[in-house]
C-alpha positions as protocol buffer text, in pm:
chain_id: "A"
residue {
  index: 1
  type: UNK
  ca { x: 8164 y: 959 z: 1725 }
}
residue {
  index: 2
  type: UNK
  ca { x: 7787 y: 941 z: 1684 }
}
residue {
  index: 3
  type: UNK
  ca { x: 7557 y: 1146 z: 1898 }
}
residue {
  index: 4
  type: UNK
  ca { x: 7283 y: 960 z: 2081 }
}
residue {
  index: 5
  type: UNK
  ca { x: 6937 y: 1078 z: 1980 }
}
residue {
  index: 6
  type: UNK
  ca { x: 6772 y: 1283 z: 2249 }
}
residue {
  index: 7
  type: UNK
  ca { x: 6491 y: 1101 z: 2418 }
}
residue {
  index: 8
  type: UNK
  ca { x: 6161 y: 1254 z: 2515 }
}
residue {
  index: 9
  type: UNK
  ca { x: 6148 y: 1386 z: 2870 }
}
residue {
  index: 10
  type: UNK
  ca { x: 6006 y: 1134 z: 3116 }
}
residue {
  index: 11
  type: UNK
  ca { x: 5768 y: 1279 z: 3369 }
}
residue {
  index: 12
  type: UNK
  ca { x: 5526 y: 1182 z: 3643 }
}
residue {
  index: 13
  type: UNK
  ca { x: 5229 y: 1352 z: 3804 }
}
residue {
  index: 14
  type: UNK
  ca { x: 5159 y: 1333 z: 4174 }
}
residue {
  index: 15
  type: UNK
  ca { x: 4808 y: 1425 z: 4280 }
}
residue {
  index: 16
  type: UNK
  ca { x: 4617 y: 1474 z: 4603 }
}
residue {
  index: 17
  type: UNK
  ca { x: 4486 y: 1156 z: 4766 }
}
residue {
  index: 18
  type: UNK
  ca { x: 4174 y: 1333 z: 4896 }
}
residue {
  index: 19
  type: UNK
  ca { x: 4086 y: 1499 z: 4564 }
}
residue {
  index: 20
  type: UNK
  ca { x: 4141 y: 1168 z: 4380 }
}
residue {
  index: 21
  type: UNK
  ca { x: 3818 y: 1047 z: 4540 }
}
residue {
  index: 22
  type: UNK
  ca { x: 3621 y: 1291 z: 4320 }
}
residue {
  index: 23
  type: UNK
  ca { x: 3860 y: 1353 z: 4028 }
}
residue {
  index: 24
  type: UNK
  ca { x: 3957 y: 1083 z: 3777 }
}
residue {
  index: 25
  type: UNK
  ca { x: 4258 y: 1283 z: 3655 }
}
residue {
  index: 26
  type: UNK
  ca { x: 4116 y: 1372 z: 3314 }
}
residue {
  index: 27
  type: UNK
  ca { x: 4235 y: 1734 z: 3322 }
}
residue {
  index: 28
  type: UNK
  ca { x: 4593 y: 1634 z: 3401 }
}
residue {
  index: 29
  type: UNK
  ca { x: 4602 y: 1359 z: 3139 }
}
residue {
  index: 30
  type: UNK
  ca { x: 4450 y: 1576 z: 2867 }
}
residue {
  index: 31
  type: UNK
  ca { x: 4700 y: 1853 z: 2941 }
}
residue {
  index: 32
  type: UNK
  ca { x: 4989 y: 1606 z: 2907 }
}
residue {
  index: 33
  type: UNK
  ca { x: 4859 y: 1481 z: 2571 }
}
residue {
  index: 34
  type: UNK
  ca { x: 4795 y: 1831 z: 2436 }
}
residue {
  index: 35
  type: UNK
  ca { x: 5116 y: 1976 z: 2587 }
}
residue {
  index: 36
  type: UNK
  ca { x: 4894 y: 2241 z: 2744 }
}
residue {
  index: 37
  type: UNK
  ca { x: 4947 y: 2469 z: 3046 }
}
residue {
  index: 38
  type: UNK
  ca { x: 5240 y: 2342 z: 3258 }
}
residue {
  index: 39
  type: UNK
  ca { x: 5329 y: 2082 z: 2993 }
}
residue {
  index: 40
  type: UNK
  ca { x: 5369 y: 2338 z: 2712 }
}
residue {
  index: 41
  type: UNK
  ca { x: 5747 y: 2352 z: 2755 }
}
residue {
  index: 42
  type: UNK
  ca { x: 5794 y: 1995 z: 2634 }
}
residue {
  index: 43
  type: UNK
  ca { x: 5850 y: 2085 z: 2270 }
}
residue {
  index: 44
  type: UNK
  ca { x: 6007 y: 1750 z: 2180 }
}
residue {
  index: 45
  type: UNK
  ca { x: 5733 y: 1538 z: 2325 }
}
residue {
  index: 46
  type: UNK
  ca { x: 5690 y: 1394 z: 2669 }
}
residue {
  index: 47
  type: UNK
  ca { x: 5656 y: 1044 z: 2810 }
}
residue {
  index: 48
  type: UNK
  ca { x: 5430 y: 999 z: 3112 }
}
residue {
  index: 49
  type: UNK
  ca { x: 5594 y: 724 z: 3319 }
}
residue {
  index: 50
  type: UNK
  ca { x: 5396 y: 771 z: 3641 }
}
residue {
  index: 51
  type: UNK
  ca { x: 5061 y: 904 z: 3761 }
}
residue {
  index: 52
  type: UNK
  ca { x: 4998 y: 852 z: 4131 }
}
residue {
  index: 53
  type: UNK
  ca { x: 4849 y: 1000 z: 4446 }
}
residue {
  index: 54
  type: UNK
  ca { x: 5059 y: 1135 z: 4729 }
}
residue {
  index: 55
  type: UNK
  ca { x: 4937 y: 860 z: 4962 }
}
residue {
  index: 56
  type: UNK
  ca { x: 4771 y: 1099 z: 5203 }
}
residue {
  index: 57
  type: UNK
  ca { x: 4917 y: 1358 z: 5434 }
}
residue {
  index: 58
  type: UNK
  ca { x: 5200 y: 1433 z: 5464 }
}
residue {
  index: 59
  type: UNK
  ca { x: 5270 y: 1290 z: 5116 }
}
residue {
  index: 60
  type: UNK
  ca { x: 5387 y: 960 z: 5262 }
}
residue {
  index: 61
  type: UNK
  ca { x: 5406 y: 777 z: 4927 }
}
residue {
  index: 62
  type: UNK
  ca { x: 5592 y: 1040 z: 4722 }
}
residue {
  index: 63
  type: UNK
  ca { x: 5953 y: 958 z: 4808 }
}
residue {
  index: 64
  type: UNK
  ca { x: 5908 y: 584 z: 4767 }
}
residue {
  index: 65
  type: UNK
  ca { x: 5736 y: 611 z: 4427 }
}
residue {
  index: 66
  type: UNK
  ca { x: 5980 y: 869 z: 4290 }
}
residue {
  index: 67
  type: UNK
  ca { x: 6261 y: 631 z: 4388 }
}
residue {
  index: 68
  type: UNK
  ca { x: 6092 y: 352 z: 4188 }
}
residue {
  index: 69
  type: UNK
  ca { x: 6052 y: 580 z: 3886 }
}
residue {
  index: 70
  type: UNK
  ca { x: 6423 y: 669 z: 3878 }
}
residue {
  index: 71
  type: UNK
  ca { x: 6479 y: 329 z: 3715 }
}
residue {
  index: 72
  type: UNK
  ca { x: 6259 y: 449 z: 3428 }
}
residue {
  index: 73
  type: UNK
  ca { x: 6465 y: 763 z: 3364 }
}
residue {
  index: 74
  type: UNK
  ca { x: 6238 y: 1007 z: 3545 }
}
residue {
  index: 75
  type: UNK
  ca { x: 6328 y: 1370 z: 3464 }
}
residue {
  index: 76
  type: UNK
  ca { x: 6053 y: 1573 z: 3632 }
}
residue {
  index: 77
  type: UNK
  ca { x: 5753 y: 1540 z: 3860 }
}
residue {
  index: 78
  type: UNK
  ca { x: 5455 y: 1770 z: 3826 }
}
residue {
  index: 79
  type: UNK
  ca { x: 5267 y: 1854 z: 4144 }
}
residue {
  index: 80
  type: UNK
  ca { x: 4911 y: 1845 z: 4012 }
}
residue {
  index: 81
  type: UNK
  ca { x: 4684 y: 2145 z: 4002 }
}
residue {
  index: 82
  type: UNK
  ca { x: 4481 y: 2001 z: 4290 }
}
residue {
  index: 83
  type: UNK
  ca { x: 4797 y: 2008 z: 4502 }
}
residue {
  index: 84
  type: UNK
  ca { x: 4883 y: 2364 z: 4399 }
}
residue {
  index: 85
  type: UNK
  ca { x: 4548 y: 2543 z: 4390 }
}
residue {
  index: 86
  type: UNK
  ca { x: 4376 y: 2704 z: 4681 }
}
residue {
  index: 87
  type: UNK
  ca { x: 4004 y: 2769 z: 4711 }
}
residue {
  index: 88
  type: UNK
  ca { x: 3854 y: 2521 z: 4465 }
}
residue {
  index: 89
  type: UNK
  ca { x: 4026 y: 2232 z: 4643 }
}
residue {
  index: 90
  type: UNK
  ca { x: 4141 y: 2193 z: 5003 }
}
residue {
  index: 91
  type: UNK
  ca { x: 4482 y: 2361 z: 5038 }
}
residue {
  index: 92
  type: UNK
  ca { x: 4767 y: 2109 z: 5051 }
}
residue {
  index: 93
  type: UNK
  ca { x: 4971 y: 2188 z: 5363 }
}
residue {
  index: 94
  type: UNK
  ca { x: 5253 y: 1954 z: 5255 }
}
residue {
  index: 95
  type: UNK
  ca { x: 5325 y: 2061 z: 4896 }
}
residue {
  index: 96
  type: UNK
  ca { x: 5658 y: 2228 z: 4974 }
}
residue {
  index: 97
  type: UNK
  ca { x: 5770 y: 1925 z: 5175 }
}
residue {
  index: 98
  type: UNK
  ca { x: 5674 y: 1697 z: 4883 }
}
residue {
  index: 99
  type: UNK
  ca { x: 5870 y: 1920 z: 4644 }
}
residue {
  index: 100
  type: UNK
  ca { x: 6178 y: 1900 z: 4866 }
}
residue {
  index: 101
  type: UNK
  ca { x: 6144 y: 1521 z: 4888 }
}
residue {
  index: 102
  type: UNK
  ca { x: 6138 y: 1495 z: 4508 }
}
residue {
  index: 103
  type: UNK
  ca { x: 6424 y: 1741 z: 4454 }
}
residue {
  index: 104
  type: UNK
  ca { x: 6637 y: 1555 z: 4711 }
}
residue {
  index: 105
  type: UNK
  ca { x: 6629 y: 1261 z: 4469 }
}
residue {
  index: 106
  type: UNK
  ca { x: 6769 y: 1477 z: 4189 }
}
residue {
  index: 107
  type: UNK
  ca { x: 6439 y: 1519 z: 4007 }
}
residue {
  index: 108
  type: UNK
  ca { x: 6303 y: 1852 z: 3887 }
}
residue {
  index: 109
  type: UNK
  ca { x: 5967 y: 1966 z: 4028 }
}
residue {
  index: 110
  type: UNK
  ca { x: 5708 y: 2152 z: 3822 }
}
residue {
  index: 111
  type: UNK
  ca { x: 5431 y: 2315 z: 4022 }
}
residue {
  index: 112
  type: UNK
  ca { x: 5110 y: 2259 z: 3830 }
}
residue {
  index: 113
  type: UNK
  ca { x: 4944 y: 2056 z: 3557 }
}
residue {
  index: 114
  type: UNK
  ca { x: 4634 y: 2184 z: 3378 }
}
residue {
  index: 115
  type: UNK
  ca { x: 4559 y: 2508 z: 3572 }
}
C-alpha cells in the first residue's frame, strides 16, 4: 500500500467589492507568495485557486463562487484584510455571515490576509 503524496493546500481569497475599486490586491497576493501574516501556517506550500470580490453587500457572490471552487479541491477561504479591518477601510457588516456561508460548504475560514 503506497501513500498518496500530500498536496499543497488550495485556498481562495475573498475581498471587499467596495475596496477593490481602489486596491489591486497586491498586499494579499504578496502575502500568499511570501507565506506572510495569515498565510504563514502553510509550511508545505499553498496553491491560490481563487481570488474574488464578495459581489457587494451582503456578500451575494460568496456562496456561489465557493461552490464552484469545491471542484478544484478548495481547502480554505481567507477573508481579506479589507474585510476584517476597521478604521482604515469601511467596516464590513456582513463578514460573519460570509464566514458562515463558507463554513456551511465544509470549507475552513481564515480571518485575514496581509494585516
